[in-house]
Amino acid sequence: MHHSDDTETCVEQLRTALKTHGITLPSLAVDLPTFAGAYAAPPLIALGNCNTATARALTAALRKAAGR
């Protein structure tokens, strides 16, 4: 699988997983500079900025998952 395909799939899977917890990261995307660059590693995924309510929801979801 090409790096771009794998990275896009990863972004979509993360977006879907977050959505199941009612979390939306509007800036979630493939990091364009690393996508366009000639790096051996796969492109980075930009999580972006979020407000405090979203950060708290993400924290709660991670804590809940860690408790399993």
Short mmCIF file of N, CA and C in Angstrom, two decimals:
data_model
loop_
_atom_site.label_atom_id
_atom_site.label_comp_id
_atom_site.label_asym_id
_atom_site.label_seq_id
_atom_site.Cartn_x
_atom_site.Cartn_y
_atom_site.Cartn_z
N MET A 1 0.84 -1.18 0.00
CA MET A 1 0.00 0.00 0.00
C MET A 1 0.89 1.24 0.00
N HIS A 2 0.53 2.20 -0.80
CA HIS A 2 1.27 3.46 -0.88
C HIS A 2 1.06 4.26 0.40
N HIS A 3 2.10 4.99 0.80
CA HIS A 3 2.02 5.78 2.04
C HIS A 3 0.77 6.66 2.07
N SER A 4 0.43 7.31 0.97
CA SER A 4 -0.71 8.22 0.98
C SER A 4 -2.01 7.47 1.22
N ASP A 5 -2.16 6.29 0.64
CA ASP A 5 -3.37 5.50 0.86
C ASP A 5 -3.49 5.10 2.33
N ASP A 6 -2.39 4.61 2.88
CA ASP A 6 -2.38 4.18 4.27
C ASP A 6 -2.66 5.35 5.21
N THR A 7 -2.09 6.49 4.94
CA THR A 7 -2.27 7.66 5.80
C THR A 7 -3.70 8.16 5.73
N GLU A 8 -4.27 8.23 4.54
CA GLU A 8 -5.66 8.65 4.39
C GLU A 8 -6.60 7.68 5.11
N THR A 9 -6.32 6.40 5.00
CA THR A 9 -7.13 5.39 5.69
C THR A 9 -7.04 5.59 7.19
N CYS A 10 -5.85 5.84 7.68
CA CYS A 10 -5.63 6.06 9.11
C CYS A 10 -6.41 7.28 9.59
N VAL A 11 -6.38 8.36 8.84
CA VAL A 11 -7.12 9.58 9.19
C VAL A 11 -8.62 9.28 9.26
N GLU A 12 -9.14 8.57 8.28
CA GLU A 12 -10.57 8.26 8.26
C GLU A 12 -10.95 7.33 9.41
N GLN A 13 -10.11 6.36 9.73
CA GLN A 13 -10.39 5.47 10.84
C GLN A 13 -10.37 6.22 12.17
N LEU A 14 -9.43 7.13 12.33
CA LEU A 14 -9.37 7.94 13.54
C LEU A 14 -10.59 8.84 13.64
N ARG A 15 -10.97 9.47 12.53
CA ARG A 15 -12.15 10.35 12.51
C ARG A 15 -13.40 9.56 12.92
N THR A 16 -13.54 8.36 12.39
CA THR A 16 -14.69 7.51 12.72
C THR A 16 -14.68 7.10 14.18
N ALA A 17 -13.51 6.70 14.68
CA ALA A 17 -13.39 6.29 16.08
C ALA A 17 -13.72 7.44 17.02
N LEU A 18 -13.24 8.62 16.70
CA LEU A 18 -13.54 9.79 17.52
C LEU A 18 -15.03 10.10 17.50
N LYS A 19 -15.63 9.96 16.32
CA LYS A 19 -17.05 10.26 16.16
C LYS A 19 -17.92 9.35 17.03
N THR A 20 -17.50 8.10 17.24
CA THR A 20 -18.27 7.19 18.08
C THR A 20 -18.33 7.67 19.53
N HIS A 21 -17.41 8.55 19.89
CA HIS A 21 -17.38 9.13 21.23
C HIS A 21 -17.91 10.57 21.22
N GLY A 22 -18.48 10.98 20.09
CA GLY A 22 -19.02 12.33 19.99
C GLY A 22 -17.95 13.41 19.88
N ILE A 23 -16.77 13.02 19.40
CA ILE A 23 -15.64 13.96 19.32
C ILE A 23 -15.33 14.26 17.85
N THR A 24 -15.20 15.54 17.55
CA THR A 24 -14.81 15.98 16.21
C THR A 24 -13.59 16.88 16.33
N LEU A 25 -12.54 16.52 15.60
CA LEU A 25 -11.37 17.39 15.49
C LEU A 25 -11.41 18.00 14.09
N PRO A 26 -11.87 19.25 13.97
CA PRO A 26 -12.05 19.86 12.65
C PRO A 26 -10.78 19.91 11.80
N SER A 27 -9.64 20.00 12.44
CA SER A 27 -8.38 20.13 11.69
C SER A 27 -7.71 18.79 11.40
N LEU A 28 -8.36 17.66 11.76
CA LEU A 28 -7.78 16.35 11.54
C LEU A 28 -7.55 16.13 10.04
N ALA A 29 -6.31 15.89 9.65
CA ALA A 29 -5.97 15.72 8.23
C ALA A 29 -4.54 15.21 8.10
N VAL A 30 -4.19 14.88 6.88
CA VAL A 30 -2.80 14.52 6.58
C VAL A 30 -1.98 15.81 6.60
N ASP A 31 -0.83 15.77 7.24
CA ASP A 31 0.07 16.92 7.29
C ASP A 31 0.68 17.12 5.91
N LEU A 32 0.30 18.21 5.26
CA LEU A 32 0.71 18.41 3.86
C LEU A 32 2.22 18.52 3.63
N PRO A 33 2.98 19.23 4.48
CA PRO A 33 4.42 19.28 4.23
C PRO A 33 5.10 17.90 4.24
N THR A 34 4.69 17.04 5.19
CA THR A 34 5.32 15.71 5.21
C THR A 34 4.75 14.82 4.12
N PHE A 35 3.53 15.09 3.68
CA PHE A 35 2.94 14.33 2.58
C PHE A 35 3.65 14.64 1.27
N ALA A 36 3.94 15.94 1.07
CA ALA A 36 4.56 16.38 -0.19
C ALA A 36 6.07 16.18 -0.20
N GLY A 37 6.67 16.02 0.98
CA GLY A 37 8.12 15.88 1.06
C GLY A 37 8.60 14.51 0.63
N ALA A 38 9.89 14.43 0.44
CA ALA A 38 10.53 13.18 0.01
C ALA A 38 11.13 12.47 1.21
N TYR A 39 10.27 12.06 2.14
CA TYR A 39 10.73 11.40 3.35
C TYR A 39 10.51 9.90 3.23
N ALA A 40 11.37 9.14 3.85
CA ALA A 40 11.22 7.68 3.83
C ALA A 40 10.05 7.24 4.71
N ALA A 41 9.80 7.98 5.77
CA ALA A 41 8.71 7.64 6.69
C ALA A 41 7.37 8.08 6.11
N PRO A 42 6.29 7.45 6.55
CA PRO A 42 4.96 7.88 6.09
C PRO A 42 4.67 9.31 6.54
N PRO A 43 3.75 9.99 5.85
CA PRO A 43 3.37 11.34 6.25
C PRO A 43 2.81 11.37 7.67
N LEU A 44 2.93 12.51 8.31
CA LEU A 44 2.36 12.69 9.64
C LEU A 44 0.87 12.98 9.52
N ILE A 45 0.17 12.78 10.62
CA ILE A 45 -1.25 13.12 10.69
C ILE A 45 -1.37 14.31 11.63
N ALA A 46 -1.97 15.37 11.12
CA ALA A 46 -2.15 16.59 11.91
C ALA A 46 -3.46 16.48 12.67
N LEU A 47 -3.37 16.50 14.00
CA LEU A 47 -4.56 16.44 14.83
C LEU A 47 -5.22 17.80 14.96
N GLY A 48 -4.43 18.84 14.84
CA GLY A 48 -4.96 20.19 14.82
C GLY A 48 -5.34 20.72 16.19
N ASN A 49 -6.05 21.81 16.18
CA ASN A 49 -6.48 22.49 17.39
C ASN A 49 -7.88 22.07 17.76
N CYS A 50 -8.21 22.21 19.05
CA CYS A 50 -9.58 21.97 19.49
C CYS A 50 -9.85 22.85 20.71
N ASN A 51 -11.13 23.00 21.00
CA ASN A 51 -11.50 23.81 22.17
C ASN A 51 -11.41 22.95 23.44
N THR A 52 -11.61 23.56 24.58
CA THR A 52 -11.45 22.84 25.84
C THR A 52 -12.50 21.75 26.01
N ALA A 53 -13.70 21.96 25.51
CA ALA A 53 -14.74 20.93 25.62
C ALA A 53 -14.33 19.68 24.85
N THR A 54 -13.78 19.87 23.68
CA THR A 54 -13.33 18.73 22.87
C THR A 54 -12.15 18.04 23.54
N ALA A 55 -11.23 18.81 24.08
CA ALA A 55 -10.08 18.24 24.78
C ALA A 55 -10.53 17.41 25.98
N ARG A 56 -11.51 17.91 26.70
CA ARG A 56 -12.03 17.16 27.86
C ARG A 56 -12.73 15.88 27.42
N ALA A 57 -13.49 15.94 26.34
CA ALA A 57 -14.16 14.75 25.82
C ALA A 57 -13.15 13.71 25.36
N LEU A 58 -12.10 14.15 24.72
CA LEU A 58 -11.03 13.25 24.27
C LEU A 58 -10.33 12.62 25.47
N THR A 59 -10.05 13.42 26.47
CA THR A 59 -9.42 12.91 27.69
C THR A 59 -10.30 11.85 28.36
N ALA A 60 -11.59 12.14 28.46
CA ALA A 60 -12.51 11.18 29.09
C ALA A 60 -12.58 9.87 28.30
N ALA A 61 -12.62 9.96 26.98
CA ALA A 61 -12.68 8.76 26.15
C ALA A 61 -11.40 7.92 26.30
N LEU A 62 -10.26 8.57 26.35
CA LEU A 62 -9.00 7.85 26.52
C LEU A 62 -8.91 7.21 27.90
N ARG A 63 -9.35 7.93 28.91
CA ARG A 63 -9.33 7.37 30.27
C ARG A 63 -10.26 6.17 30.38
N LYS A 64 -11.44 6.28 29.77
CA LYS A 64 -12.39 5.18 29.78
C LYS A 64 -11.81 3.95 29.09
N ALA A 65 -11.18 4.17 27.94
CA ALA A 65 -10.57 3.05 27.19
C ALA A 65 -9.42 2.43 27.96
N ALA A 66 -8.66 3.23 28.69
CA ALA A 66 -7.53 2.71 29.46
C ALA A 66 -8.00 1.87 30.63
N GLY A 67 -9.22 2.11 31.10
CA GLY A 67 -9.75 1.37 32.22
C GLY A 67 -10.28 0.00 31.85
N ARG A 68 -10.30 -0.32 30.58
CA ARG A 68 -10.81 -1.62 30.14
C ARG A 68 -9.88 -2.72 30.47
#
